[in-house]
């Protein structure tokens, strides 16, 4: 296999390792916690997911666009900026944790303490991607996966959300140390420059907008349910989406490696035929995975999610429908990125906000099941609008690199 082929395989495996880490963390937390304890953990983990996505958009996506001799400076600067920004965010979260009463406050305090460790460790993969060394990212993320599973599996049943968050964060230390050691030869002698990240024209600001409307808005809406409704709704929605984690690996791989493949298709018609085929395959896989999960015996379901299974299993038809149309939507946005990258931002803004409105309206009328169907309806509207725009537009050469389409298409 060629060096490029090996790199693609390593990148996919690295994405799989990262996704598996997120899935297994939530599964283990659900098994170890009561339903209310997992709800507290879920609220904290949603908060972390939003911060992780913001760091990926603002720092990670700008790093992977860099080339040439500046890579050493860029990589060192990104690590330094992530460390500084996450430390500042950690202080804010620690303050929130001290202000909140009970187990939820302790969990947010723990997240504030470990946030720099987990964000810097995750951010190293973008440095290795820019350096075209995905196998080094895979080594660090595979170690991260092994350490976090071992650490959480060793915790006693009934462990508090704060304890689980603290163990989860500290288990990133070995992978962080390995990643920094693997990166060291490529940044030796380079000086960190943080000022470019603070300039008004920094490219990461555009990518943050795309993330905020395409992914962060839905995450924040789910988190908001725990503020004005009930944290148990957050746990149920989070538990249901956790079970569809393997499909996120496929969606992210399509976003990462799809454009070069699709771009070689013959004309607009060839591009649409190829992406429509990809979208159909992803949609069928999403529906099939939902059917498999729905058919699981209750004993196996409780083995996966513990006490949260009862609430999460009732949402599987809605979440399965959401992921089926997300497969179509992901490939519709992929079509637009190839034919006209500037066409995606307005769709992300309008239909991501519409999804949030559907989620909140669904919860107001039919509870957490209505919220799940609201997310499915929002994803279906976004996919439909994206395919209609792809059918109407005239291909234009990209003026600038576009941020990857959100996996929550």
PDB file of N, CA and C in Angstrom, residues 2 12 19 28 40 43 62 66 72 80 132 145 148-149 181 192 206 212 214 225 229 236 319 324 338-339 346 349 364:
ATOM      1  N   UNK A   2       0.470   2.288  -0.722  1.00  0.00           N
ATOM      2  CA  UNK A   2       1.255   3.510  -0.818  1.00  0.00           C
ATOM      3  C   UNK A   2       1.236   4.275   0.493  1.00  0.00           C
ATOM      4  N   UNK A  12      -8.475   7.267   9.315  1.00  0.00           N
ATOM      5  CA  UNK A  12      -9.775   6.678   9.615  1.00  0.00           C
ATOM      6  C   UNK A  12      -9.735   5.955  10.959  1.00  0.00           C
ATOM      7  N   UNK A  19     -13.737   8.429  18.289  1.00  0.00           N
ATOM      8  CA  UNK A  19     -15.174   8.217  18.458  1.00  0.00           C
ATOM      9  C   UNK A  19     -15.450   7.114  19.470  1.00  0.00           C
ATOM     10  N   UNK A  28     -19.757   3.572  29.804  1.00  0.00           N
ATOM     11  CA  UNK A  28     -19.266   3.206  31.138  1.00  0.00           C
ATOM     12  C   UNK A  28     -19.865   4.093  32.220  1.00  0.00           C
ATOM     13  N   UNK A  40     -26.373  14.186  35.345  1.00  0.00           N
ATOM     14  CA  UNK A  40     -25.362  15.185  35.720  1.00  0.00           C
ATOM     15  C   UNK A  40     -24.106  15.030  34.863  1.00  0.00           C
ATOM     16  N   UNK A  43     -24.718  16.363  31.288  1.00  0.00           N
ATOM     17  CA  UNK A  43     -24.696  17.816  31.156  1.00  0.00           C
ATOM     18  C   UNK A  43     -23.262  18.327  31.083  1.00  0.00           C
ATOM     19  N   UNK A  62      -7.696  25.576  11.325  1.00  0.00           N
ATOM     20  CA  UNK A  62      -6.699  26.483  10.735  1.00  0.00           C
ATOM     21  C   UNK A  62      -5.330  25.819  10.661  1.00  0.00           C
ATOM     22  N   UNK A  66      -2.407  24.715   7.011  1.00  0.00           N
ATOM     23  CA  UNK A  66      -1.053  25.240   6.876  1.00  0.00           C
ATOM     24  C   UNK A  66      -0.155  24.254   6.121  1.00  0.00           C
ATOM     25  N   UNK A  72       6.277  23.996  11.989  1.00  0.00           N
ATOM     26  CA  UNK A  72       6.790  23.879  13.346  1.00  0.00           C
ATOM     27  C   UNK A  72       6.268  24.987  14.242  1.00  0.00           C
ATOM     28  N   UNK A  80       0.223  25.871  22.435  1.00  0.00           N
ATOM     29  CA  UNK A  80       0.314  26.893  23.476  1.00  0.00           C
ATOM     30  C   UNK A  80      -1.006  27.655  23.625  1.00  0.00           C
ATOM     31  N   UNK A 132       1.272  15.561   8.244  1.00  0.00           N
ATOM     32  CA  UNK A 132       1.070  14.327   7.482  1.00  0.00           C
ATOM     33  C   UNK A 132       1.672  13.115   8.212  1.00  0.00           C
ATOM     34  N   UNK A 145      -7.597   5.904  24.468  1.00  0.00           N
ATOM     35  CA  UNK A 145      -8.729   4.992  24.550  1.00  0.00           C
ATOM     36  C   UNK A 145      -8.489   3.911  25.602  1.00  0.00           C
ATOM     37  N   UNK A 148      -8.485   5.457  29.315  1.00  0.00           N
ATOM     38  CA  UNK A 148      -9.758   5.931  29.860  1.00  0.00           C
ATOM     39  C   UNK A 148     -10.697   4.760  30.138  1.00  0.00           C
ATOM     40  N   UNK A 149     -10.675   3.745  29.281  1.00  0.00           N
ATOM     41  CA  UNK A 149     -11.527   2.583  29.528  1.00  0.00           C
ATOM     42  C   UNK A 149     -11.081   1.866  30.799  1.00  0.00           C
ATOM     43  N   UNK A 181       5.669  14.116  23.177  1.00  0.00           N
ATOM     44  CA  UNK A 181       6.975  13.527  22.870  1.00  0.00           C
ATOM     45  C   UNK A 181       7.100  13.237  21.373  1.00  0.00           C
ATOM     46  N   UNK A 192       6.546  29.865  19.922  1.00  0.00           N
ATOM     47  CA  UNK A 192       5.093  30.005  19.860  1.00  0.00           C
ATOM     48  C   UNK A 192       4.704  31.460  19.611  1.00  0.00           C
ATOM     49  N   UNK A 206     -14.412  32.189  11.071  1.00  0.00           N
ATOM     50  CA  UNK A 206     -15.398  31.680  10.117  1.00  0.00           C
ATOM     51  C   UNK A 206     -15.798  30.243  10.475  1.00  0.00           C
ATOM     52  N   UNK A 212     -20.828  26.646  15.244  1.00  0.00           N
ATOM     53  CA  UNK A 212     -21.840  27.111  16.188  1.00  0.00           C
ATOM     54  C   UNK A 212     -23.245  26.866  15.665  1.00  0.00           C
ATOM     55  N   UNK A 214     -24.010  24.781  13.042  1.00  0.00           N
ATOM     56  CA  UNK A 214     -24.209  23.436  12.527  1.00  0.00           C
ATOM     57  C   UNK A 214     -24.188  22.357  13.579  1.00  0.00           C
ATOM     58  N   UNK A 225     -32.193  22.018  27.859  1.00  0.00           N
ATOM     59  CA  UNK A 225     -33.302  21.246  28.400  1.00  0.00           C
ATOM     60  C   UNK A 225     -33.099  20.938  29.885  1.00  0.00           C
ATOM     61  N   UNK A 229     -35.949  22.500  31.961  1.00  0.00           N
ATOM     62  CA  UNK A 229     -36.861  21.354  32.013  1.00  0.00           C
ATOM     63  C   UNK A 229     -36.364  20.359  33.057  1.00  0.00           C
ATOM     64  N   UNK A 236     -31.401  11.061  28.681  1.00  0.00           N
ATOM     65  CA  UNK A 236     -32.082  10.187  27.719  1.00  0.00           C
ATOM     66  C   UNK A 236     -31.629  10.470  26.293  1.00  0.00           C
ATOM     67  N   UNK A 319     -34.446   8.821  16.989  1.00  0.00           N
ATOM     68  CA  UNK A 319     -33.023   9.041  16.763  1.00  0.00           C
ATOM     69  C   UNK A 319     -32.542   8.276  15.535  1.00  0.00           C
ATOM     70  N   UNK A 324     -30.688   8.505   9.883  1.00  0.00           N
ATOM     71  CA  UNK A 324     -30.890   8.116   8.492  1.00  0.00           C
ATOM     72  C   UNK A 324     -30.882   9.343   7.582  1.00  0.00           C
ATOM     73  N   UNK A 338     -18.019  20.589  -2.788  1.00  0.00           N
ATOM     74  CA  UNK A 338     -17.259  20.328  -4.006  1.00  0.00           C
ATOM     75  C   UNK A 338     -17.656  21.297  -5.121  1.00  0.00           C
ATOM     76  N   UNK A 339     -18.964  21.559  -5.263  1.00  0.00           N
ATOM     77  CA  UNK A 339     -19.438  22.377  -6.373  1.00  0.00           C
ATOM     78  C   UNK A 339     -19.374  23.873  -6.080  1.00  0.00           C
ATOM     79  N   UNK A 346     -25.172  29.640   4.698  1.00  0.00           N
ATOM     80  CA  UNK A 346     -26.547  30.079   4.915  1.00  0.00           C
ATOM     81  C   UNK A 346     -27.452  28.906   5.276  1.00  0.00           C
ATOM     82  N   UNK A 349     -26.867  28.043   8.941  1.00  0.00           N
ATOM     83  CA  UNK A 349     -27.460  29.012   9.857  1.00  0.00           C
ATOM     84  C   UNK A 349     -28.958  28.788   9.980  1.00  0.00           C
ATOM     85  N   UNK A 364     -41.762  20.933  24.384  1.00  0.00           N
ATOM     86  CA  UNK A 364     -42.863  21.653  25.029  1.00  0.00           C
ATOM     87  C   UNK A 364     -44.190  20.927  24.831  1.00  0.00           C
TER      88      UNK A 364
END
